[in-house]
Coordinates of C-alpha atoms in Angstrom, one line a residue:
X191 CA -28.4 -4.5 1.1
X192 CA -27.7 -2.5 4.4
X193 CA -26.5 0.3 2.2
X194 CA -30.3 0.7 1.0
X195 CA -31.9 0.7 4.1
X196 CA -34.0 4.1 4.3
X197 CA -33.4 5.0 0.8
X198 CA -36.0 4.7 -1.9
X199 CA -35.2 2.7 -5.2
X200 CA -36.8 1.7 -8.5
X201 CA -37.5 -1.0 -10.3
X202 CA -36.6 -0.3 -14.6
X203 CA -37.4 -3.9 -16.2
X204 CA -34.9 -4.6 -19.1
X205 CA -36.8 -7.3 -20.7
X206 CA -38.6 -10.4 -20.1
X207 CA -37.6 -13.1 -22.2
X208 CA -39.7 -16.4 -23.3
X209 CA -38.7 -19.7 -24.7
X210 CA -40.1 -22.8 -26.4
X211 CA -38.3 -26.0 -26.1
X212 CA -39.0 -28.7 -28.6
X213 CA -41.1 -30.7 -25.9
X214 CA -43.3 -27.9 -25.6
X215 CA -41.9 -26.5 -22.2
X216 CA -42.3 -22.8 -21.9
X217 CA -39.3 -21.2 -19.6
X218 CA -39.1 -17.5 -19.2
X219 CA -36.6 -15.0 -17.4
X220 CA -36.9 -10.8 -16.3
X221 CA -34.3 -9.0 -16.0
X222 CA -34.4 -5.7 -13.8
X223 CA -32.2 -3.1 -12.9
X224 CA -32.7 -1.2 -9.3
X225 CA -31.7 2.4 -9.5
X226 CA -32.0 5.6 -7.3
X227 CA -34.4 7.7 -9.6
X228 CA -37.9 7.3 -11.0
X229 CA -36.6 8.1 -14.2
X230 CA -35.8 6.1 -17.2
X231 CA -32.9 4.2 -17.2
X232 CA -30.3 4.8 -20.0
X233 CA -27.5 2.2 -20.8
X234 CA -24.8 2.1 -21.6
X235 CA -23.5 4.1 -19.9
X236 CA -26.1 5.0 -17.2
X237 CA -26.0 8.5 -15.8
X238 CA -27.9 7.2 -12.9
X239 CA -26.4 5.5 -9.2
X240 CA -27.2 1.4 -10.2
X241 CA -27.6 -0.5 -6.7
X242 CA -27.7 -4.0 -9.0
X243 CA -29.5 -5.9 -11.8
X244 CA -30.7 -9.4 -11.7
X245 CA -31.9 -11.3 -13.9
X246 CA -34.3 -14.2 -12.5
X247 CA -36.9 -17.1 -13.8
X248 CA -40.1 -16.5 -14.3
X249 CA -43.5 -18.1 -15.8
X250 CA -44.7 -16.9 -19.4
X251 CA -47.3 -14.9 -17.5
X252 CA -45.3 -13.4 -15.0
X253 CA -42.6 -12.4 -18.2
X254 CA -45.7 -10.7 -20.0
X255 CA -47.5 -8.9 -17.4
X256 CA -43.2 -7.6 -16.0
X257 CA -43.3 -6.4 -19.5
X258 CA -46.6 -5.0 -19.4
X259 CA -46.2 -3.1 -16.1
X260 CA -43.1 -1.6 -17.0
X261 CA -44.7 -0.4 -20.1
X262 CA -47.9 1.5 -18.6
X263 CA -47.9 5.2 -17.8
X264 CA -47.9 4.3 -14.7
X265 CA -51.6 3.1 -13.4
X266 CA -49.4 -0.7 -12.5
X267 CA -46.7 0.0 -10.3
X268 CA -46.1 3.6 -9.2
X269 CA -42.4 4.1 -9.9
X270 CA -41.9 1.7 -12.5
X271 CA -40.6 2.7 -15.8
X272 CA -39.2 0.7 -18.9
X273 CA -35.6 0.4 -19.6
X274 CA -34.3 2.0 -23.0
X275 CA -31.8 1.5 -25.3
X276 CA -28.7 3.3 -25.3
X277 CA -30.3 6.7 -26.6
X278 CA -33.7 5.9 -25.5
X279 CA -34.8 4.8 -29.1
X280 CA -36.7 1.6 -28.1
X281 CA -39.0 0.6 -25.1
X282 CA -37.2 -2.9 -24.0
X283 CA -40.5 -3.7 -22.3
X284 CA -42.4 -2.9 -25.8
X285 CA -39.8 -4.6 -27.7
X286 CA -38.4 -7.7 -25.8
X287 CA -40.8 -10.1 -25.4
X288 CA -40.1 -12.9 -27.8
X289 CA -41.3 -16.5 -27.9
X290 CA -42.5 -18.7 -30.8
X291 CA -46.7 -18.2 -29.7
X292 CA -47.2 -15.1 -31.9
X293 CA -50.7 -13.5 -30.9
X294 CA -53.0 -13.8 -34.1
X295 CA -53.4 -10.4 -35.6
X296 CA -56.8 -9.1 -35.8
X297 CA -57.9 -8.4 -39.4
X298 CA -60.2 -5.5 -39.9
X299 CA -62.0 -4.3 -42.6
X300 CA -61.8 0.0 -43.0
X301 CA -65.0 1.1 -45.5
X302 CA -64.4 4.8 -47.7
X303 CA -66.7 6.5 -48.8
X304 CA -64.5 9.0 -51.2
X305 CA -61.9 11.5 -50.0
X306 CA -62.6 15.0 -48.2
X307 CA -64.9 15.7 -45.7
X308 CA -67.7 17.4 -48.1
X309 CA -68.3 14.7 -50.8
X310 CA -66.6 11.9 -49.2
X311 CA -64.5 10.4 -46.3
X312 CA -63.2 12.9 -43.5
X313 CA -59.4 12.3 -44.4
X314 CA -57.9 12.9 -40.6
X315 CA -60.6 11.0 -39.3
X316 CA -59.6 7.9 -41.7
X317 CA -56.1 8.5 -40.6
X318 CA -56.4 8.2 -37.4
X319 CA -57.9 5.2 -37.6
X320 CA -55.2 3.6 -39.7
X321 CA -52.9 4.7 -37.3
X322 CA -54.5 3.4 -34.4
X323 CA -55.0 -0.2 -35.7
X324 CA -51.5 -0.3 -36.8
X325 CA -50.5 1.0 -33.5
X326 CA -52.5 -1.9 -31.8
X327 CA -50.7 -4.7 -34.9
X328 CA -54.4 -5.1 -36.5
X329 CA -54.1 -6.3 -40.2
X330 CA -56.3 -4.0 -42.6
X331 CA -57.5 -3.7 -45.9
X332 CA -59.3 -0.5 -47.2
X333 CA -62.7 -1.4 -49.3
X334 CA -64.8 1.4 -51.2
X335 CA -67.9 0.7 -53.8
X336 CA -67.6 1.6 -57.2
X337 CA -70.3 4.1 -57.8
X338 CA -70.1 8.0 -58.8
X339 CA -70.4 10.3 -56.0
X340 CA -73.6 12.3 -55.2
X341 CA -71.8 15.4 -56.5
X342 CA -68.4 17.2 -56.1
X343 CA -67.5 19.9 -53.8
X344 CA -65.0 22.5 -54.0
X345 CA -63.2 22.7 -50.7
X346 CA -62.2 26.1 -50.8
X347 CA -65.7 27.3 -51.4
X348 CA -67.7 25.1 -49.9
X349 CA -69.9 24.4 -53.1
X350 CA -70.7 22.0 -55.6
X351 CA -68.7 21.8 -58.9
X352 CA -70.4 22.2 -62.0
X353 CA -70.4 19.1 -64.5
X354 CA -67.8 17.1 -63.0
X355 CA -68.5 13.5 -62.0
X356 CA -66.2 11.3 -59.8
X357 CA -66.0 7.8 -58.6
X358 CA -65.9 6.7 -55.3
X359 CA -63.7 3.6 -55.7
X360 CA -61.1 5.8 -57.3
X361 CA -61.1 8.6 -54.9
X362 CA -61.2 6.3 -51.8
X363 CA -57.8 5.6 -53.6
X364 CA -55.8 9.0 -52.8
X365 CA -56.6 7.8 -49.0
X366 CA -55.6 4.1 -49.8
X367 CA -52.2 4.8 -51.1
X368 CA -53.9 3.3 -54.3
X369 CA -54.8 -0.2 -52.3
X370 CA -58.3 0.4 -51.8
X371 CA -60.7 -2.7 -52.9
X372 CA -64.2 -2.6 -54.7
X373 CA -67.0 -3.3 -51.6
X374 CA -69.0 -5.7 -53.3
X375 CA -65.8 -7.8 -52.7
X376 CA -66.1 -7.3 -49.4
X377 CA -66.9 -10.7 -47.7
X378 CA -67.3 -10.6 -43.6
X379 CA -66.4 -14.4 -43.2
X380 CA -62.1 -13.0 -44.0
X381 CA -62.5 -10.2 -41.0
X382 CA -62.6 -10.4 -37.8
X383 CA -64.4 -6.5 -37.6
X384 CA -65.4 -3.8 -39.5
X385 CA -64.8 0.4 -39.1
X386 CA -66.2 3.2 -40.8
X387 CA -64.5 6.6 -41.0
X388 CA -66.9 9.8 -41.3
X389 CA -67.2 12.2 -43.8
X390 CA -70.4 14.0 -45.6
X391 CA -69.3 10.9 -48.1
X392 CA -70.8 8.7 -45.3
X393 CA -74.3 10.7 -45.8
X394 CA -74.1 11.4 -49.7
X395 CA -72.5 8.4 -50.7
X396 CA -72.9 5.3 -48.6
X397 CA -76.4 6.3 -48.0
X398 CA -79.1 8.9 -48.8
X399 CA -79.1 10.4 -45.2
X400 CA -78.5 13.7 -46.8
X401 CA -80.9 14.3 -49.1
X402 CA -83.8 12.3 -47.0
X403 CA -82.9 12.0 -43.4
X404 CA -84.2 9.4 -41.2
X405 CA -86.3 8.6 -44.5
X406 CA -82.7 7.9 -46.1
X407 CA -81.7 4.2 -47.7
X408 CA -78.5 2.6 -47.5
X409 CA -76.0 1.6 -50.4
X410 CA -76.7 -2.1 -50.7
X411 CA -73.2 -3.5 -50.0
X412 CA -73.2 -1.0 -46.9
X413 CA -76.2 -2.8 -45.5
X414 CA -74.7 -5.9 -46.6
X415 CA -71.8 -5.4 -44.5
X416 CA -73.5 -4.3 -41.6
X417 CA -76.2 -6.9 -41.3
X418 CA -73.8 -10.0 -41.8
X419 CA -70.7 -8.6 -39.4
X420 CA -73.6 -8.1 -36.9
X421 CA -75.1 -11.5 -37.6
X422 CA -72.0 -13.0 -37.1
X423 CA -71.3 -11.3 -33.6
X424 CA -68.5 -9.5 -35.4
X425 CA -68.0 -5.8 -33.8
X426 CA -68.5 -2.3 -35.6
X427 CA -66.9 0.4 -35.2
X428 CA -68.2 4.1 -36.6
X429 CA -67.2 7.6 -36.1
X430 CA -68.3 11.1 -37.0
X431 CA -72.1 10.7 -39.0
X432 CA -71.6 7.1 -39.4
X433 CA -73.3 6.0 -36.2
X434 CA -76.1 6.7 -38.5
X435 CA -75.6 4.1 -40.8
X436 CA -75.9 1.8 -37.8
X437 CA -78.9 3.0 -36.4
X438 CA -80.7 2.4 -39.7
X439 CA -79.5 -1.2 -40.5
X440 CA -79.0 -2.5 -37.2
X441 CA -82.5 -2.3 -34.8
X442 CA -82.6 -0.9 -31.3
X443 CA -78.8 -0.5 -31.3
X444 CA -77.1 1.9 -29.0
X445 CA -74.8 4.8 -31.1
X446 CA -73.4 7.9 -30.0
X447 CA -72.8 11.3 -32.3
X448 CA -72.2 13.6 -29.2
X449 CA -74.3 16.2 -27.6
X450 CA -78.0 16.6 -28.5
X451 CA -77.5 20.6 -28.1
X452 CA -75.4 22.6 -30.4
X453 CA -74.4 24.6 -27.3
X454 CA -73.2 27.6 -29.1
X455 CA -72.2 25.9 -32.5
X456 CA -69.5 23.5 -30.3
X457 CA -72.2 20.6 -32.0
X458 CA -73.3 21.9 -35.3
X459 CA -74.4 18.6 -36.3
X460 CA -76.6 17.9 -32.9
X461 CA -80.1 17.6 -35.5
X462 CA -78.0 13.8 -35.9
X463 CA -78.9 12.8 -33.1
X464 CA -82.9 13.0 -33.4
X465 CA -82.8 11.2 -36.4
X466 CA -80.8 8.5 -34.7
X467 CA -83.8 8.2 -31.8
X468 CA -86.6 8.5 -34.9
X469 CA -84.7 5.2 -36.4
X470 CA -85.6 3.4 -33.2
X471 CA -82.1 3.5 -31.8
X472 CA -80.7 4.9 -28.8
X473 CA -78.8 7.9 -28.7
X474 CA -75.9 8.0 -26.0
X475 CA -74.4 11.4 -25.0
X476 CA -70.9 11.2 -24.9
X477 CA -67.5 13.5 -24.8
X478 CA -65.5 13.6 -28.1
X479 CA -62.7 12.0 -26.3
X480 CA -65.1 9.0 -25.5
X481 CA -66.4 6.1 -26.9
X482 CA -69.6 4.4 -26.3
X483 CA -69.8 0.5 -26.5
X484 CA -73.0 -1.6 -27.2
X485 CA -72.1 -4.6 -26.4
X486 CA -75.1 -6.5 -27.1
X487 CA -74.7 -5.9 -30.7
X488 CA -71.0 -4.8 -30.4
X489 CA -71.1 -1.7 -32.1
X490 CA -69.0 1.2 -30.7
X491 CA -68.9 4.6 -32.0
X492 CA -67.6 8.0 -31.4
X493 CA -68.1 11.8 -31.8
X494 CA -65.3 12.7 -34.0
X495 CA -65.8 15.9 -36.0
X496 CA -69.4 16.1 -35.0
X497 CA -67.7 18.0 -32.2
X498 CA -65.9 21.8 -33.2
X499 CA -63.1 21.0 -31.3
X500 CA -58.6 20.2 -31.3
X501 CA -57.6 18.3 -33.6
X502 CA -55.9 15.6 -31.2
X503 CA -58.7 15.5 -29.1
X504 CA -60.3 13.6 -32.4
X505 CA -57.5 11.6 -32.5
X506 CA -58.3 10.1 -28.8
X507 CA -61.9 9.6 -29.4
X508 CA -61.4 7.4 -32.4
X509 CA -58.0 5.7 -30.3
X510 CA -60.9 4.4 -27.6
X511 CA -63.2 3.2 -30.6
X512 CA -60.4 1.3 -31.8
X513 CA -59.2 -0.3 -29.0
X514 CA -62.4 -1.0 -27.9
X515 CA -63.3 -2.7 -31.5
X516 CA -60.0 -5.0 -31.3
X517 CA -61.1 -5.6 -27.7
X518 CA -64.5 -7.0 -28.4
X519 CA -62.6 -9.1 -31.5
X520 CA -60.9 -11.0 -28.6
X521 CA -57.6 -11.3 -30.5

């Protein structure tokens, strides 16, 4: 140890390791490897001076939260970085953990309302959310109702197609890999929370908000939904227009669309935001990159699209709804 003395070194956890003995006994080990840079540790064979591993026991919560330091950007331990595979393919501290207590998966429920963003669900919003709850290990199953759409719109023109008729149900399908379910199937007593993506579907579709505003009614098995997942404590989660959906169902709740200005056409759809406050809920301004959380009637929502803005700047608004619906499911 003299040889250290005055030098700075890091701490690169390899894994922490739990086990279940018939008896019930939980023992648990961490194994970490001290080394003279900051920077991830490769092995075999390291490119970086090793002073020495050791690998010592531990309780279960001590294993978890080694892991779980080692695998934060850095807000834990300043300096502390997982250990990777040979290559750097696989975060040990992500991947190690093992014992026979799996951690129940939350199961949530993901409502369509069609696919595109003019006559039906906002496709990258949607994604984003499936790849957010599978990021986070939720189970989910896509639902849609079986009803025609208010009308079809041609993308590239931005108008409505002449004499064509499409069904909800089946277009929710394209965004469903084909395993989308009928809504009136829907029951909230199999999930443990509900999201909606956004989407003019969300206003044309699951509800009448855009042909009649704050005057607008909701599909039945929409209101359904809503009523009983917040009867049952059960959180929400909405993105993009679909705060409104809330607002009308669900009295006094707290939703956020964005900005109540359109601040030179940043928030086009700003007008939302008055009709939300006309329902008798509260409107929240918030950043597109933020989430607001009502946790009296856990219900959490989030700009999305309302907002003219990057791409991936979406994608972390709807990230913080998600983890902040799994968070309130308590799983």
């Amino acid at each position: 140890m003299n040889q250290l003395k005055g030098e700075r070194f890091w701490p690169q956890v390899g894994y922490a390791l739990v086990t279940h003995s018939p008896e019930g006994r939980v023992g648990a080990e961490v194994k970490v490897t001290w080394c003279s840079s900051p920077q991830h540790l490769l092995e075999p064979p390291s490119p970086l001076p090793t002073y020495w591993s050791s690998v010592f026991p531990a309780t279960a919560d001590a294993a978890m939260f080694a892991v779980r330091s080692a695998a934060a950007s850095g807000p834990v331990f300043a300096g502390c970085r997982p250990w990777l595979r040979s290559g750097g393919q696989q975060l040990l501290s992500l991947a190690a953990f093992h014992g026979s207590a799996q951690r129940a998966k939350a199961k949530v429920a993901v409502i369509l309302s069609g696919s595109g963003v003019y006559d039906g669900t906002e496709i990258h919003e949607a994604s984003a959310i499936l790849v957010h709850l599978s990021r986070e290990g939720a189970e989910v199953k896509m639902y849609a109702p079986d009803i025609s759409q208010m009308h079809v719109i041609d993308h590239t023109k931005g108008q409505p197609t002449e004499n064509e008729k499409r069904n909800v149900l089946v277009e929710s399908a394209r965004i469903a890999r084909g395993k989308v379910t009928d809504l009136s199937k829907l029951n909230s007593k199999d999930y443990d929370a509900v999201i909606f993506p956004g989407g003019f579907g969300v206003a044309k579709n699951l509800s009448t908000f855009a042909v009649d505003g704050k005057d607008c009614k909701v599909n039945k098995d929409v209101e359904r939904i809503l009523s009983q997942f917040h009867k049952e404590g059960k959180p929400i989660g909405l993105c993009c227009i679909s705060p409104i959906l809330a607002a009308k169902v669900i009295q006094g709740t707290e939703v956020t669309v964005g900005h109540e200005q359109e601040e030179e056409g940043k928030w086009p759809y700003c007008g939302t935001a008055e009709a939300i406050k006309a329902l008798g809920a509260k409107h929240c301004v918030k950043e597109v990159t933020e989430a607001h959380v009502d946790t009296k009637n856990k219900v959490v929502t989030t700009p999305a699209f309302m907002c003219e803005t990057a791409l991936h700047h979406i994608f972390d608004g709807i990230g913080l709804m998600v983890r902040n619906v799994l968070k309130l499911t308590k799983k």
